[in-house]
Each structure stands twice: as structure tokens, then as C-alpha cells.
Coordinates of C-alpha atoms and ligand atoms in Angstrom, one line a residue:
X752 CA 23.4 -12.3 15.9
X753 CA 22.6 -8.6 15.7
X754 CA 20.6 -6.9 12.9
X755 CA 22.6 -4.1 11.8
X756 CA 19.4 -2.2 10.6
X757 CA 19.3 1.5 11.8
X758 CA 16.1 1.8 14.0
X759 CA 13.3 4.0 12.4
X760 CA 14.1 7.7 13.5
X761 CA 16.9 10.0 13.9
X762 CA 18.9 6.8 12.5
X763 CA 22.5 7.7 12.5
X764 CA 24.2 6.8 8.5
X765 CA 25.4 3.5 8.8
X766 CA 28.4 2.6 6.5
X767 CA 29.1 -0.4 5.1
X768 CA 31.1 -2.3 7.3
X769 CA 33.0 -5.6 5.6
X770 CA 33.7 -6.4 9.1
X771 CA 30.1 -7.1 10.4
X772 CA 28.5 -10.2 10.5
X773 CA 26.5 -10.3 7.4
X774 CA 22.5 -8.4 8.0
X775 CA 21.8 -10.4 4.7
X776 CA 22.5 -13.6 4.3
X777 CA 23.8 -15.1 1.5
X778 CA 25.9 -18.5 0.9
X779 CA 29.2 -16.6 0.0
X780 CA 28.4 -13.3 0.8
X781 CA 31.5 -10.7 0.4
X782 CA 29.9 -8.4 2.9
X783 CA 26.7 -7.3 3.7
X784 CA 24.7 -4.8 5.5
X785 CA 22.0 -2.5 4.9
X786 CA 21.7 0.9 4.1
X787 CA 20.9 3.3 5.5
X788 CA 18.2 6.2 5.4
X789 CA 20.0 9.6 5.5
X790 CA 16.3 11.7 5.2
X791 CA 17.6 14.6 2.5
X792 CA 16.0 14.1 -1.1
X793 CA 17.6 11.9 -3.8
X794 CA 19.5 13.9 -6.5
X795 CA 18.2 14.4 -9.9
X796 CA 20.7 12.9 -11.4
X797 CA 21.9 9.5 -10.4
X798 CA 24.9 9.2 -9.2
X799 CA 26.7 6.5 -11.7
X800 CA 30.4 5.4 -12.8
X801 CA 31.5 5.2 -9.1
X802 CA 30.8 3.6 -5.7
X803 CA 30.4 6.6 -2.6
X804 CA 30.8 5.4 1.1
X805 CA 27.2 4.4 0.8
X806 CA 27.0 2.4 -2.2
X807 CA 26.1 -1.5 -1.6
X808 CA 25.8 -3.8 -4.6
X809 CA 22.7 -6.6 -4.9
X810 CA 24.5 -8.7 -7.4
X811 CA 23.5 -12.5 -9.0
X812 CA 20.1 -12.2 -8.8
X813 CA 17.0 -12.4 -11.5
X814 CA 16.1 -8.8 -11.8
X815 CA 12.4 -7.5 -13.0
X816 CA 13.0 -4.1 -13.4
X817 CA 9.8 -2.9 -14.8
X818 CA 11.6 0.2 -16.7
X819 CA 10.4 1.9 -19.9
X820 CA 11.6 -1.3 -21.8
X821 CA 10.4 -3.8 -19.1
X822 CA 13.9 -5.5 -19.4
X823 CA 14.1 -8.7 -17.3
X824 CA 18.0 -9.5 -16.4
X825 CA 18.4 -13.7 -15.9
X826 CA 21.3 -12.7 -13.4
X827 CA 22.3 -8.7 -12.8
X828 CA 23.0 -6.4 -10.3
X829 CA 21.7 -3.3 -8.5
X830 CA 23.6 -0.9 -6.7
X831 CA 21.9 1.5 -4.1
X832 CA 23.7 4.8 -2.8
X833 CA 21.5 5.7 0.6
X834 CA 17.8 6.5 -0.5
X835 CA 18.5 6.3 -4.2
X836 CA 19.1 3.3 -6.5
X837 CA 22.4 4.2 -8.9
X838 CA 22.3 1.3 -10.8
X839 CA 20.6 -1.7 -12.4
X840 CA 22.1 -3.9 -15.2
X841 CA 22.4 -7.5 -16.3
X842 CA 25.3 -9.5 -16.2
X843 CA 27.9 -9.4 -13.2
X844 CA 28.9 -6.3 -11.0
X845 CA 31.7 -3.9 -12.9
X846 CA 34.3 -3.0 -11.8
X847 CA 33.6 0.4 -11.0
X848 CA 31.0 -0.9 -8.2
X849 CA 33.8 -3.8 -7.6
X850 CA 35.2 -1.8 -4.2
X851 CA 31.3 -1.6 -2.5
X852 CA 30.1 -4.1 -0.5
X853 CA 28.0 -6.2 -2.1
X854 CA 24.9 -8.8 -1.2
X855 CA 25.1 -11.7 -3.0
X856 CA 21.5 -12.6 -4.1
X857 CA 21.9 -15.9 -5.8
X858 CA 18.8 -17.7 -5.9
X859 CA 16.7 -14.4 -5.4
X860 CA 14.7 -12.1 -7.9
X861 CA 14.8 -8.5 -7.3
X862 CA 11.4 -6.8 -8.1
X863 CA 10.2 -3.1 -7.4
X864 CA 8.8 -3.1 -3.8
X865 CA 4.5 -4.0 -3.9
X866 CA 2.5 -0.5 -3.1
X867 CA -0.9 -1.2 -1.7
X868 CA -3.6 1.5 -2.3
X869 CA -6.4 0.5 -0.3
X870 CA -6.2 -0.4 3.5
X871 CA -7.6 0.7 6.5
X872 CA -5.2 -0.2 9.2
X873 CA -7.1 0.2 12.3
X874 CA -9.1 -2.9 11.2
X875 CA -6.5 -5.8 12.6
X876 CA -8.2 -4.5 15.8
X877 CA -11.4 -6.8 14.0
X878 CA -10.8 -9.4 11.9
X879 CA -13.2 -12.2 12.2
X880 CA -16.2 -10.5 12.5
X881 CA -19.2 -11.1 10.7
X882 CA -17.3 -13.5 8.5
X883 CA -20.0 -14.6 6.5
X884 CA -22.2 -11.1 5.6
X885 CA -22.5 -9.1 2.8
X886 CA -20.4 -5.3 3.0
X887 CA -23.9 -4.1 4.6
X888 CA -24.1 -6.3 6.8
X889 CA -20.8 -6.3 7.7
X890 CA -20.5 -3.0 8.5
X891 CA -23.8 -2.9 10.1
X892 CA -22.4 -5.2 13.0
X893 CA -18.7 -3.6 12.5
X894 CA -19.7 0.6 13.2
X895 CA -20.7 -0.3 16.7
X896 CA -17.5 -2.1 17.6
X897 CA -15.3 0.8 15.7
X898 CA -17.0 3.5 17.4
X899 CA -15.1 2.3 20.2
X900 CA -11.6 2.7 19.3
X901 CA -9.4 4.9 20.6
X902 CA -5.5 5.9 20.0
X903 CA -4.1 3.1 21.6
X904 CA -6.0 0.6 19.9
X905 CA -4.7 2.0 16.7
X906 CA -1.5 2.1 17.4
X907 CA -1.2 -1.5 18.1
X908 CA -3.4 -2.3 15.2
X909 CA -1.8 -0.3 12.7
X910 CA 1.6 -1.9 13.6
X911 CA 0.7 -5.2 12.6
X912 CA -0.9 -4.4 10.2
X913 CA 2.4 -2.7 8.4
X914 CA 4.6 -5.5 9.7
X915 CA 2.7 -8.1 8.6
X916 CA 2.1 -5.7 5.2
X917 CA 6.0 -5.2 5.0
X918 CA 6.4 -8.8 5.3
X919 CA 4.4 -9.0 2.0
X920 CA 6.9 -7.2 0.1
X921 CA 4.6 -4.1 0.8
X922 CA 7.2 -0.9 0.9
X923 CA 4.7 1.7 0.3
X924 CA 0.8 2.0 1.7
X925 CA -2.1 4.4 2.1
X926 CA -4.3 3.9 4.6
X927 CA -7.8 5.1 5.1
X928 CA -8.8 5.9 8.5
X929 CA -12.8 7.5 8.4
X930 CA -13.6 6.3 12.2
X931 CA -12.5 9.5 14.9
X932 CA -14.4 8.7 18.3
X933 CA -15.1 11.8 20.1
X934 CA -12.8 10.6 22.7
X935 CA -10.5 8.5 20.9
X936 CA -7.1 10.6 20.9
X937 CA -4.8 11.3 18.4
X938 CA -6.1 8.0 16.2
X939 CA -4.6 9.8 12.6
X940 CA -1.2 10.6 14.2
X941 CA -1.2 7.3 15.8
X942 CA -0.8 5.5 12.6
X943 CA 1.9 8.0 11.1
X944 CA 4.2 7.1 14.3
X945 CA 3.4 2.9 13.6
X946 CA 4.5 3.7 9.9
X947 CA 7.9 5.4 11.2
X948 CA 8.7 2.8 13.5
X949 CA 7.7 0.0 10.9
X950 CA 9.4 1.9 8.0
X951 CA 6.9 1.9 5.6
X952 CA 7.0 4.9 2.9
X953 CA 2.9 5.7 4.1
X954 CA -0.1 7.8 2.8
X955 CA -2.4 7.6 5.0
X956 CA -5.6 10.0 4.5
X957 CA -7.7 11.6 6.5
X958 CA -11.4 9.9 5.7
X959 CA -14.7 11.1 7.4
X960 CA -18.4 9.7 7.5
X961 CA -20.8 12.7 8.1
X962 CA -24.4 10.8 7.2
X963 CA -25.6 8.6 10.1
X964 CA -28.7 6.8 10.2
X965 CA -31.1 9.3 11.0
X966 CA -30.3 11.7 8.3
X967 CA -30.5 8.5 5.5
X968 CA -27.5 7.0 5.8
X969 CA -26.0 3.3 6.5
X970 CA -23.8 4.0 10.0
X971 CA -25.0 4.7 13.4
X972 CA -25.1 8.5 13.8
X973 CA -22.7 8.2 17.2
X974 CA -19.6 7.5 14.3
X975 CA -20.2 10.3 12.4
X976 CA -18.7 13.5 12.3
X977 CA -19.8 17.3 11.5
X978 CA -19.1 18.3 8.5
X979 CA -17.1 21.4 9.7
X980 CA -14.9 19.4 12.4
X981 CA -13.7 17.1 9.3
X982 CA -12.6 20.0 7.0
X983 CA -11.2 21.7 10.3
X984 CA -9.2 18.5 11.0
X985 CA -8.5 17.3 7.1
X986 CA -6.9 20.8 6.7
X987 CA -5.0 20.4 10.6
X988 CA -3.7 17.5 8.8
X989 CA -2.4 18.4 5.9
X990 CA -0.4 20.9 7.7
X991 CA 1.1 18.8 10.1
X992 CA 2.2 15.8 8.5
X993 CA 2.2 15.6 4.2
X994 CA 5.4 16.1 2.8
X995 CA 5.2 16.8 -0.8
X996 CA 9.3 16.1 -1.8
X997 CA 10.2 14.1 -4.2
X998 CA 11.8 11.5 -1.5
X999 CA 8.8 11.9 0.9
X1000 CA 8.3 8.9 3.4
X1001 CA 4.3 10.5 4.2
X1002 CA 2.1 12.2 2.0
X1003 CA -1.2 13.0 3.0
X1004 CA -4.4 12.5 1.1
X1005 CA -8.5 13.1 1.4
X1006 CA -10.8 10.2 1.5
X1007 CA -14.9 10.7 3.0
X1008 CA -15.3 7.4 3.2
X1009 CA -18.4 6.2 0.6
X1010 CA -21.8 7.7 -1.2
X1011 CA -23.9 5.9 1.6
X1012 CA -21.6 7.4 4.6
X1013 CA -21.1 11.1 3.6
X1014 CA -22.8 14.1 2.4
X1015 CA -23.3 15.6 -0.8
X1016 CA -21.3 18.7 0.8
X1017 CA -18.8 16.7 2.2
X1018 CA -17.7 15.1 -0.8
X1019 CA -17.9 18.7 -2.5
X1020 CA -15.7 20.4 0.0
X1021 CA -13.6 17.6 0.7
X1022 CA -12.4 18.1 -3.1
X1023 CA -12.3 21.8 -3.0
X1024 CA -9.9 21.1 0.1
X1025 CA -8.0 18.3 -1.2
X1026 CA -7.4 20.6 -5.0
X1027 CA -6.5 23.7 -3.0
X1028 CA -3.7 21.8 -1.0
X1029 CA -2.7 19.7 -3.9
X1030 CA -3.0 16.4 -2.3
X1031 CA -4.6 13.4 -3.6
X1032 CA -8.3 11.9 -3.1
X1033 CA -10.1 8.7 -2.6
X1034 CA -13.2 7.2 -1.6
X1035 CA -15.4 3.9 -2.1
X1036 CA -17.0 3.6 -4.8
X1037 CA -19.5 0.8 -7.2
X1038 CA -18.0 -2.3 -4.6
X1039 CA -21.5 -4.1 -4.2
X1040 CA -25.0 -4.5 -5.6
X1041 CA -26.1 -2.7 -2.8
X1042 CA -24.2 0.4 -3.0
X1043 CA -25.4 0.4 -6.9
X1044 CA -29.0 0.2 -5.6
X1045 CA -28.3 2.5 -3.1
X1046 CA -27.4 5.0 -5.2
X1047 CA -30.3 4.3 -7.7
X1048 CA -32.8 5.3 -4.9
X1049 CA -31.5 8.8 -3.5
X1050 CA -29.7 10.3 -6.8
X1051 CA -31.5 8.4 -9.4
X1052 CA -27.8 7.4 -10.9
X1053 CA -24.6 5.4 -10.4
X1054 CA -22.0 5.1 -8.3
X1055 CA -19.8 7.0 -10.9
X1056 CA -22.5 9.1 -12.3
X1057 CA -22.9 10.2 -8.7
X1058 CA -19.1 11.0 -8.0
X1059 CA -18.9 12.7 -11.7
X1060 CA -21.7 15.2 -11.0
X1061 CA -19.8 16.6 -7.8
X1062 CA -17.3 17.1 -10.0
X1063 CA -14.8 14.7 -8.6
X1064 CA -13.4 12.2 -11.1
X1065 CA -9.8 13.5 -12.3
X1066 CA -6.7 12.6 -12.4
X1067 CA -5.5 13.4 -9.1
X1068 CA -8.4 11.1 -7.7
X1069 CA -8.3 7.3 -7.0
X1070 CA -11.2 5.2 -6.4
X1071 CA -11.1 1.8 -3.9
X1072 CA -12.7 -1.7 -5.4
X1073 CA -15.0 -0.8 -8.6
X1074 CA -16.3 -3.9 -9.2
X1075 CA -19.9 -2.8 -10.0
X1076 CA -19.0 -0.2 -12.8
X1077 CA -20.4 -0.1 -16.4
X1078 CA -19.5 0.4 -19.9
X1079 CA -19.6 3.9 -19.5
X1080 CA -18.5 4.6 -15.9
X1081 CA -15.1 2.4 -17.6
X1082 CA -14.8 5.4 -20.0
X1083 CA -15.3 8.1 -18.0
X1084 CA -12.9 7.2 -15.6
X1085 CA -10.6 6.6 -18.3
X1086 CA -11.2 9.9 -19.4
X1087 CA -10.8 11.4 -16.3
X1088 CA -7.4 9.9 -15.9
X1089 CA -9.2 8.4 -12.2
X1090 CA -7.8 5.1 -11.0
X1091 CA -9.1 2.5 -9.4
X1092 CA -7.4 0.4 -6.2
X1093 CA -8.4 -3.1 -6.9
X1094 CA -9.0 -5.3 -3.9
X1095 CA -9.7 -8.7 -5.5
X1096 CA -9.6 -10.6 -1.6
X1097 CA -11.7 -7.9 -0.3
X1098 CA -14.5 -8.5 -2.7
X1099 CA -14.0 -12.1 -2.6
X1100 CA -14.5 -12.7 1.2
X1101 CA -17.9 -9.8 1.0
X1102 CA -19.0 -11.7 -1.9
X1103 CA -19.5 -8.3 -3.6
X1104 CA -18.1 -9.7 -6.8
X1105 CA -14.9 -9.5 -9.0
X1106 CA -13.9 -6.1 -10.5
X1107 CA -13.4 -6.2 -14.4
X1108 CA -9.8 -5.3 -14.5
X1109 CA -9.0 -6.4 -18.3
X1110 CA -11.9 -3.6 -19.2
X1111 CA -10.3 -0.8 -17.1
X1112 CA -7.1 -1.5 -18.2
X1113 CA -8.3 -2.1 -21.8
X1114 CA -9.7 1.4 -21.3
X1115 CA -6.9 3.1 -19.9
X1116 CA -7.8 3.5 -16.6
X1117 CA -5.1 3.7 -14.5
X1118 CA -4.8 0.3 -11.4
X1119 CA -3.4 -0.5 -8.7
X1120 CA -3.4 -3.4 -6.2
X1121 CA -5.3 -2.8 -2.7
X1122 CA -5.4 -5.5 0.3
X1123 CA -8.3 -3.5 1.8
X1124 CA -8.6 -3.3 5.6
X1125 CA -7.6 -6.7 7.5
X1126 CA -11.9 -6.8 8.7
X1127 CA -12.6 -7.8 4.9
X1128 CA -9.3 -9.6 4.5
X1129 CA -8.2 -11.4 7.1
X1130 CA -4.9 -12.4 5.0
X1131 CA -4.2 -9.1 4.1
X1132 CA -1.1 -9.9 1.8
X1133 CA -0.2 -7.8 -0.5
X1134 CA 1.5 -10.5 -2.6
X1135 CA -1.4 -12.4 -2.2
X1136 CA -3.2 -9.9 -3.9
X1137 CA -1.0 -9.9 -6.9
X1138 CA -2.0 -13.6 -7.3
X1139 CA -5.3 -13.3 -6.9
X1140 CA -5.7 -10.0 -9.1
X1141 CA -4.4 -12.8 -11.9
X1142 CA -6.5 -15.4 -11.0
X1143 CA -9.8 -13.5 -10.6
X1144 CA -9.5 -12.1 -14.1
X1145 CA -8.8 -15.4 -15.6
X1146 CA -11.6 -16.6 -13.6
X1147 CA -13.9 -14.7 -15.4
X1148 CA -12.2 -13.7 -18.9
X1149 CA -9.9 -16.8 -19.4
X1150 CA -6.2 -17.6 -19.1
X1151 CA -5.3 -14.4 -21.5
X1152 CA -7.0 -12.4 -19.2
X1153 CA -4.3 -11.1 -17.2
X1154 CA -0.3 -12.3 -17.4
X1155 CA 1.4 -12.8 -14.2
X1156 CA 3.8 -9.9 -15.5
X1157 CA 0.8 -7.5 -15.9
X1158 CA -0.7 -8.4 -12.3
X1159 CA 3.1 -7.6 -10.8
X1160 CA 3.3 -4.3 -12.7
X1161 CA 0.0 -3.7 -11.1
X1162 CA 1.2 -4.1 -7.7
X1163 CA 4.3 -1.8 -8.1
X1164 CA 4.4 0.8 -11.1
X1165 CA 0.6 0.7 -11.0
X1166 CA -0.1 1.3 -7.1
X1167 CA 2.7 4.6 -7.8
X1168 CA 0.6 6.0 -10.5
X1169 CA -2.3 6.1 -8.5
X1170 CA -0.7 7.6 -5.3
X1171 CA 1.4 10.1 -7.8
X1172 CA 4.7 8.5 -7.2
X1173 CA 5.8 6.9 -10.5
X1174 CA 8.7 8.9 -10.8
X1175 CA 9.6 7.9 -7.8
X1176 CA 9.2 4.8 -7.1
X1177 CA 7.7 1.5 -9.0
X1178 CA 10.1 0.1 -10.8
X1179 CA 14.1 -0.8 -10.5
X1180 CA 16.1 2.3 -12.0
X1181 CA 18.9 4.3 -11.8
X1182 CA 17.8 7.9 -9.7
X1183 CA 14.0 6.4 -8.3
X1184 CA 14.2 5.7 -4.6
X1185 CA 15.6 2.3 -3.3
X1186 CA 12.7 0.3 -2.6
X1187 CA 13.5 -3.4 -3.3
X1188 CA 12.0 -6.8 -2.8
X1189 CA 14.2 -9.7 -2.7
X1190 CA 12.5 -12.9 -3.3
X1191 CA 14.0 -15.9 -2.7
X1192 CA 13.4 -18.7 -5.2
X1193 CA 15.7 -21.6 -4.7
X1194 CA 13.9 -23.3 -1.9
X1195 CA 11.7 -26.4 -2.2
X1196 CA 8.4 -24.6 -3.1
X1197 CA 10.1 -22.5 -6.4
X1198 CA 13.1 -24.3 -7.2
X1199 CA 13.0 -25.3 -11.1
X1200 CA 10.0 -22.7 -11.7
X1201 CA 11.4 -21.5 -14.9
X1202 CA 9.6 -18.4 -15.2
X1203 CA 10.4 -16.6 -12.2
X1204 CA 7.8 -14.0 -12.4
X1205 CA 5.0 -17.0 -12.9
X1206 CA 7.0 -18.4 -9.3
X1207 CA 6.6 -15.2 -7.2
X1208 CA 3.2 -14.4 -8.7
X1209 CA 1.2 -18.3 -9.3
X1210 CA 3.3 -20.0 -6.2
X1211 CA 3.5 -19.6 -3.0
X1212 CA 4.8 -16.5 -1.0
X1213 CA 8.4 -17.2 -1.3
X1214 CA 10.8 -15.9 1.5
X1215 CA 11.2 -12.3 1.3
X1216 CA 15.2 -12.1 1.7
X1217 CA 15.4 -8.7 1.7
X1218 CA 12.7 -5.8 1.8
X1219 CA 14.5 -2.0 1.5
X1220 CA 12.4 0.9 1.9
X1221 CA 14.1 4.2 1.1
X1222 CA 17.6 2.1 1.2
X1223 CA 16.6 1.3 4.7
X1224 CA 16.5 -2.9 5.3
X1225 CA 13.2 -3.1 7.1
X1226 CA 13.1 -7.4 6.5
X1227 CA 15.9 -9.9 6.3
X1228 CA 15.7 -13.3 6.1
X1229 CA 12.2 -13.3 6.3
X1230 CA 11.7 -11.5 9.7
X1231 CA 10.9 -7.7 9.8
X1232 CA 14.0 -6.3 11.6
X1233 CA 12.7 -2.9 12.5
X1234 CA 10.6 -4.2 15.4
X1235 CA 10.3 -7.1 17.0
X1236 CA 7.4 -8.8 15.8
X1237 CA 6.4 -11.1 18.9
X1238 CA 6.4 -7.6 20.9
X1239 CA 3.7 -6.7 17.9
X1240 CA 1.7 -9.7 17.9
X1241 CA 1.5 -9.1 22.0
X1242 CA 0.4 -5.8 21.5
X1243 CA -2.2 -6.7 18.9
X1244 CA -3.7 -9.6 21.0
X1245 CA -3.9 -7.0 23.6
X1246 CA -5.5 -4.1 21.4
X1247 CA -9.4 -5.4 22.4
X1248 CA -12.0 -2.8 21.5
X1249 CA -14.0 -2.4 25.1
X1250 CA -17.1 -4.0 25.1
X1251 CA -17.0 -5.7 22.2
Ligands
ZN370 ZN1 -12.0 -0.1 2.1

């Protein structure tokens, strides 16, 4: 059988077709296929009260919709029209929607599609080294082996790493790439074409280390950069690639990479660039003991003391891990409006420590969910993150520390808010863009979970039935359906940094 899935670019509209074999399957299935991507921005206003050529219908399934009133429909239906989702209600389909085609998703609960904030896609190229060190250790063995990378490398990284992301229920990422080899290629654009061809909705940002060894800081100074060829290239970037409309599939963003890899002046300018294009910035920030000490040494400060003095914390800036943060770095970041990407598997397998999510959030500090790169998370599953977000807090604060509801919303409506998409994106409603995950929960690991959000979130990755991104089916059935993900896993076994 043939997936009826468009492929990734210059994808031609592709109707519904009641006389294909169904692209989704479901036990009953009226018709089925996916939808597809048609690249202009969604209307304002959805359209609603009738179905258009493009119009398909998810009906029967448990629904998490994660709008305003965080209604939760037992059985309902959503109806997508291209990029944009139209509808989302309980009950069965009306009759207005009754001539599209429609999926049945019996068995299934529909959730907003998981956005990850905190990756670094390059890394699949090293996973499984120095398994057992701290984050400076870690990257002490880790820069020599990445100053060898080069485009190709990346390419074949960063495509696993978004398949095996999308196969997560992952529909948006960032990713954080901070290593450019003198003589590596085009490494940046390298993981913009992987995200095309995967499908992924993608921010990657353009990270930089300018403080090597010799001048105090932790990475060899053959993997740093000047601090005039990063603004040069930052800048170079922004132009060519971020996309600020509403339905953008790649917006760009500034990251230098960490307080113990980068300059005073970098992290200065990079803001002053990043606020002057109106794009979004990241960094590091307070993930180990280390970094904390670090920091104590050469600024006599914190972490967030540090970042605050440069004037950086705002509300266009999210920060990756936080676990090492204090009373008062909580409230200023909450002040600041500043999130923080939480990477709970991340900080497990570096044994840097677990990030006090029910203070931030107590605070007001905006979250989101991070798998960090695949190096420091060999799993690096997105899902898995929202399951281990609630079981780290509990862990630490009891079983009223976080809900399994509150960990979800942290992997969909809270990953938007940091990347400034949450009128986009995030949650299940009429005029936000159509990305859906479609869990199945019927099988023998879920079936008779009564509370399917405490299935998806506390049991085991259930099948993903269907993943859309921007409308566009990128998995069915399990399988990711906009490349063939043998080809990938080839290509990754393949991808060997020289030498190492
Ligand atoms: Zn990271």
C-alpha cells in the first residue's frame, strides 16, 4: 500500500479522495487521507458551518483540546481545512461536516501536537559518549569529537533526530546548533533542509561559543568562533531563513551557547541583534553545580544574576534546563516574563539534578518541555519527557506536585509560549494551525486506562496513529511517512565523525 502523504516541498494540494486506499487506518473508516500543506497563511477567521474541498473530519475520538476552558470531549470530532483546524467539538460529526471525508479515530485521543524547546540535533552523530560524566566532563571529551563535524554529518544527524522526534508526537522543535567548524559547510542550512524533508514546524537558532580555553573558558579554543564572524553569520541568518508569518514552518532564533562558552560581548551583542530583528533568544543557563560555581568565581554572582546584568532576561528570551536557580532568580524570571525549557532526562542522565518546576510555575514563569540534544539523552522522546517532567516533580514535591494534565500542557501550550507561538499553535481550536497527535489507546498496554490523559502521560508510548503538522500527515500508523526511516537509520549509522 501507498502512503498518500504529499512529499515535503513544492507538494501539489492533495484532495480528499474517498476512492484511495485509506492513509489512516481505522476499523470502519469512511475514507481517509491526509491533508495537505498548501504554504499561504491561515485566515483569521476560521472557516466554520461548512466543509471546502479540503476539509477532512477526525471523528470518535477522546479529544484534549487544551483551549481557554481546557474542555476534555469523551468522544468528539475535529475537522481540519488544509493548514488550519475549523473545528473541534464533542459529540458526533454534524451534519454540515457530514459530506468531508472523515478518519475514524475510535480508540484514539487527539491532543495538541508536543513542541520541544531544547535540542541540539547534530548530537545523534554522539550518543553514547561519556555515559557516565558530569556536563563538564562530558563536554570536555565531547568538543573534540564535535569540532569535527561537517555538513554532511548534520544532515544525517538532524534527520533522525526529527524522525525519531516526530515519531514522539514532536510537531514543532528548536534546535540549537553552537558548533561551526571552519571547514564544516553549510551545517545551519543543513538542518533547515532535514526539517523540510521530515516536516517538522522548526526553530532552529543560530548558537556560538566565542571563549575557548586559553582566554578562561571550558571548550578547546579550535571550536570557537570570533565574535564578529558570529554576529556576521547570526544576522546572514536571519535574513535567509526566519519567517515571521503567522503560519511560519521556520522561525529563526539567537542562542550563544552558555556563561562558561561565550563572552561577556557576545551575549551583549547577540541580544542587541536578536531585539533589533525581533527574533527570539536562548542560552544555557543554572543546569549544574558547576556552572553555579563557575559563575561564583569570574562574576562574583549567579547564573541568573549574571544573564540579568547584561540585560537579557525578558520576555522574548527563553532559558534551557534551570535546575540550579534560587528563590530569587524564580522571581526575577517571573518578572521578566523569561521561560525556562525543562529537560528533566537531560539532567537526569548528567546527574546535574532535577529543575524545581512546581516553584517556577508557582511563580509564573513561563515552561516548556525540552528533550535536550540526543548526547545527553540518548532516548530523546519527547513524550517521554512529558512523563518524566511528572514524575521528577513528584519525586521531589510529592504526588500533588505536578498532574499528568499540567505536564501535557507543558509539552504543547507551554513549549508555544516560549517559542512565541501560542496563538498559533498549542492547543486544539478552531483558526490555530492543524497540528494533531493521534494516540492510540485501545491496544493491550492502555486499554481500560480510565483516564486517558494519565494513559498517554504515566503509560507507555502508545502508538502514534496519526501525527499532522501544518495539516500535512507526516506519521501513520506508527511509521513516519515523509521519509523512509530505514534509509535514515542507514544514513545515521553512516554519519561517523572522522577520527573519533
Ligand atoms: Zn542543551
Amino acid at each position: 500500500m501507498t502512503s498518500t502523504c504529499p512529499r515535503p516541498s513544492g507538494d501539489d494540494p492533495v484532495s480528499p479522495r474517498g476512492d484511495d486506499p485509506p492513509s489512516t487506518p481505522r476499523r470502519g473508516a469512511s475514507s481517509a487521507n491526509s491533508v495537505s500543506p498548501r504554504g499561504d497563511d491561515p485566515p483569521s477567521t476560521p472557516r466554520r458551518g461548512a466543509s471546502s474541498a479540503n476539509t477532512i473530519v477526525l471523528s470518535g475520538c477522546q479529544v484534549v483540546t487544551l483551549n481557554p476552558r481546557r474542555d476534555r470531549y469523551a468522544s468528539g470530532y475535529i475537522s481540519v481545512d488544509g493548514t488550519q483546524i475549523t473545528e473541534v467539538g464533542p459529540g458526533p460529526v454534524p451534519e454540515r461536516l457530514a459530506g468531508a471525508p472523515q478518519i475514524d479515530a475510535t480508540g484514539c485521543l487527539a491532543t495538541p501536537g508536543l513542541v520541544n524547546t531544547h535540542h541540539h540535533l547534530y548530537q545523534w552523530a554522539t550518543r553514547g559518549r561519556a555515559v557516565d560524566a558530569t556536563l563538564f566532563g562530558w563536554l570536555t571529551e565531547l568538543y573534540p569529537v564535535w569540532a569535527r563535524i561537517d555538513e554532511q554529518i548534520v544532515r544525517a544527524a538532524a534527520t533522525a533526530a526529527l524522525t525519531w522526534l516526530a515519531r514522539s508526537g514532536c510537531t514543532t522543535t528548536m534546535d540549537h546548533h553552537y558548533v561551526f567548524p571552519r571547514d564544516g559547510g553549510d551545517v545551519l542550512g543543513a538542518t533547515v533542509e532535514s526539517a523540510a524533508e521530515v516536516g517538522l514546524r522548526f526553530h532552529p537558532t543560530r548558537g556560538s561559543m566565542d571563549l575557548g580555553e586559553s582566554a578562561g573558558g571550558l571548550p578547546p579554543d579550535d571550536v570557537v568562533e570570533q565574535i564578529d564572524t558570529i554576529i556576521g553569520a547570526t544576522q546572514a541568518a536571519i535574513e535567509r531563513f526566519h519567517d515571521p508569518s503567522p503560519g511560519s514552518m521556520l522561525r529563526i532564533g539567537v542562542a550563544p551557547c552558555s556563561p562558561f562558552s561565550v563572552t561577556r560581548d557576545l551575549l551583549t551583542e547577540s541580544a542587541a541583534l536578536a531585539r533589533s530583528s525581533g527574533v527570539r533568544l536562548h542560552t544555557h543557563l543554572a543546569e549544574t553545580a558547576d556552572e553555579h560555581d563557575y559563575c561564583a568565581e569570574h562574576f562574583g554572582c549567579t547564573p541568573a544574576e549574571y544573564l540579568d546584568s547584561l540585560g537579557w532576561l525578558g520576555g522574548d528570551v527563553w532559558l534551557a534546563h534551570c535546575v540550579h536557580l534560587d528563590d530569587a532568580g524564580i522571581a526575577r524570571l517571573a518578572a521578566a516574563g523569561t521561560g525556562v525549557a525543562h529537560c528533566p532526562g537531560s539532567n537526569a542522565r548528567l546527574g546535574a539534578g532535577i529543575c524545581r518546576t512546581r516553584a517556577l510555575l508557582d511563580a509564573g514563569v513561563p515552561v516548556g518541555l525540552g528533550v535536550d540534544g540526543a548526547a545527553s539523552n540518548e532516548a530523546s522522546s519527547l513524550l517521554g519527557e512529558v512523563s518524566e517532567a511528572t514524575r521528577f516533580a513528584r519525586a521531589v514535591g510529592g504526588p500533588q506536585a505536578m498532574t499528568a494534565a499540567e505536564a501535557l500542557e507543558l509539552g504543547t501550550l507551554g513549549g508555544a509560549r516560549l517559542l512565541g507561538r501560542e496563538a498559533q499553535i498549542g492547543s486544539l481550536e478552531p483558526g490555530k494551525l492543524a497540528d494533531i497527535a493521534l494516540w492510540r489507546l485501545d491496544g493491550l498496554p492502555h486499554a481500560g486506562i480510565g483516564d486517558p490523559v494519565a494513559a498517554l502521560v504515566l503509560g507507555p508510548q502508545p502508538p502514534l496513529e496519526l501525527l499532522l503538522v501544518n495539516g500535512r500527515a507526516v506519521v501513520e500508523r506508527d511509521r513516519v511517512v515523509t521519509v523512509d526511516e530505514q534509509q535514515v537509520a542507514d544514513a545515521a549509522q553512516r554519519a561517523v565523525v572522522p577520527g573519533a
